[in-house]
Amino acid sequence: MPRSPDSGQLDLAEVFYSVQEEMLAQLAVGGFFEHPSASGTATERHWLDLFNRYLPKRYRSTPAFVIDSEGRRSRQIDIAIFDNLYSPLLFPHSSGLHIPAESIYAVFEVKPTFSRQWIRDAGEKAASVRALHRTSVRVMSGNKLRPPIRPRPILAGLLATTSVWTQETFAKNLRAALSDSSLDLGCCLAHGSFEQNKGIKISIPEESLIFFILRLLDRLRAQGTAPAADLMQYGRHLESFK
């Protein structure tokens, strides 16, 4: 039983359980009123609101395309988590943000369900980002010129409300679907979350949200700071820079 608000003790698990129930309720109610063509956008908005609530301000999340200094572009990404402090948005156009590959920490696909097909699709979307070229230049920090930061692997995952599998078969089918997948993290609100890192860990359904958020925050922390993009490599395509 949760302690009273003035007891000096907060039941963190109970708080996360409540947030998870609230999000599931919002998604369920939205399904009654939103046109099917708009439901995907609405679901993305709920996940973006969640990220904006829990991620430190050094990160920003948004739907986007990812580009590199060689002029290549990824497939459209439902949610990209990128550096919010030092990385410029080269093309912040209303038709879709185009974010330099150097600033990307993680990419997520948002789907209605977990399934083998959507896991495969999320992996293909992530591959289109991971294949991009990333530069890195020296930066000033603490009045010292620091060496270039080595780009770290970009995290990838899948977010959904439910699953095509039953609760009883969810873990078994998920492990099989992830056996040849490069996804790192995923959250199925109704059935459980997973982390793939030297093995596969799957949460219980009641803790899907707290498991996902805490593992995501820990993996982002481990990545450190995004590399500083060599903007002159982007500018070399202009006549004035040649």
PDB file of N, CA and C in Angstrom, residues 155 183-185 194-201 215 218-219 222:
ATOM      1  N   LEU A 155      21.690   3.260 -30.670  1.00  0.00           N
ATOM      2  CA  LEU A 155      20.687   2.351 -30.132  1.00  0.00           C
ATOM      3  C   LEU A 155      19.458   2.308 -31.037  1.00  0.00           C
ATOM      4  N   LEU A 183      18.044  -5.032 -32.737  1.00  0.00           N
ATOM      5  CA  LEU A 183      17.402  -4.092 -31.828  1.00  0.00           C
ATOM      6  C   LEU A 183      17.984  -4.238 -30.421  1.00  0.00           C
ATOM      7  N   ASP A 184      18.087  -3.092 -29.734  1.00  0.00           N
ATOM      8  CA  ASP A 184      18.659  -3.086 -28.392  1.00  0.00           C
ATOM      9  C   ASP A 184      17.603  -3.061 -27.297  1.00  0.00           C
ATOM     10  N   LEU A 185      16.524  -2.322 -27.537  1.00  0.00           N
ATOM     11  CA  LEU A 185      15.510  -2.096 -26.516  1.00  0.00           C
ATOM     12  C   LEU A 185      14.131  -2.075 -27.140  1.00  0.00           C
ATOM     13  N   PHE A 194      11.898  -5.351 -23.334  1.00  0.00           N
ATOM     14  CA  PHE A 194      13.099  -6.167 -23.466  1.00  0.00           C
ATOM     15  C   PHE A 194      14.334  -5.306 -23.618  1.00  0.00           C
ATOM     16  N   GLU A 195      15.451  -5.868 -23.237  1.00  0.00           N
ATOM     17  CA  GLU A 195      16.763  -5.305 -23.541  1.00  0.00           C
ATOM     18  C   GLU A 195      17.617  -6.433 -24.085  1.00  0.00           C
ATOM     19  N   GLN A 196      18.282  -6.175 -25.195  1.00  0.00           N
ATOM     20  CA  GLN A 196      19.177  -7.151 -25.795  1.00  0.00           C
ATOM     21  C   GLN A 196      20.608  -6.624 -25.682  1.00  0.00           C
ATOM     22  N   ASN A 197      21.386  -7.262 -24.817  1.00  0.00           N
ATOM     23  CA  ASN A 197      22.760  -6.830 -24.566  1.00  0.00           C
ATOM     24  C   ASN A 197      23.502  -8.008 -23.936  1.00  0.00           C
ATOM     25  N   LYS A 198      24.181  -8.793 -24.768  1.00  0.00           N
ATOM     26  CA  LYS A 198      24.817 -10.028 -24.309  1.00  0.00           C
ATOM     27  C   LYS A 198      23.762 -10.953 -23.698  1.00  0.00           C
ATOM     28  N   GLY A 199      22.696 -11.123 -24.417  1.00  0.00           N
ATOM     29  CA  GLY A 199      21.556 -11.887 -23.938  1.00  0.00           C
ATOM     30  C   GLY A 199      20.303 -11.039 -24.003  1.00  0.00           C
ATOM     31  N   ILE A 200      19.156 -11.645 -23.758  1.00  0.00           N
ATOM     32  CA  ILE A 200      17.875 -10.953 -23.829  1.00  0.00           C
ATOM     33  C   ILE A 200      17.210 -10.993 -22.465  1.00  0.00           C
ATOM     34  N   LYS A 201      16.872  -9.819 -21.946  1.00  0.00           N
ATOM     35  CA  LYS A 201      16.156  -9.700 -20.683  1.00  0.00           C
ATOM     36  C   LYS A 201      14.762  -9.171 -20.978  1.00  0.00           C
ATOM     37  N   ARG A 215      16.283   1.275 -18.302  1.00  0.00           N
ATOM     38  CA  ARG A 215      17.311   0.692 -19.153  1.00  0.00           C
ATOM     39  C   ARG A 215      17.718   1.656 -20.268  1.00  0.00           C
ATOM     40  N   ASP A 218      19.975   4.315 -18.752  1.00  0.00           N
ATOM     41  CA  ASP A 218      21.298   3.761 -18.465  1.00  0.00           C
ATOM     42  C   ASP A 218      22.108   3.580 -19.741  1.00  0.00           C
ATOM     43  N   ARG A 219      21.469   3.127 -20.806  1.00  0.00           N
ATOM     44  CA  ARG A 219      22.187   2.937 -22.065  1.00  0.00           C
ATOM     45  C   ARG A 219      22.592   4.284 -22.675  1.00  0.00           C
ATOM     46  N   ALA A 222      25.613   5.562 -20.810  1.00  0.00           N
ATOM     47  CA  ALA A 222      26.828   4.839 -21.182  1.00  0.00           C
ATOM     48  C   ALA A 222      27.400   5.322 -22.514  1.00  0.00           C
TER      49      ALA A 222
END
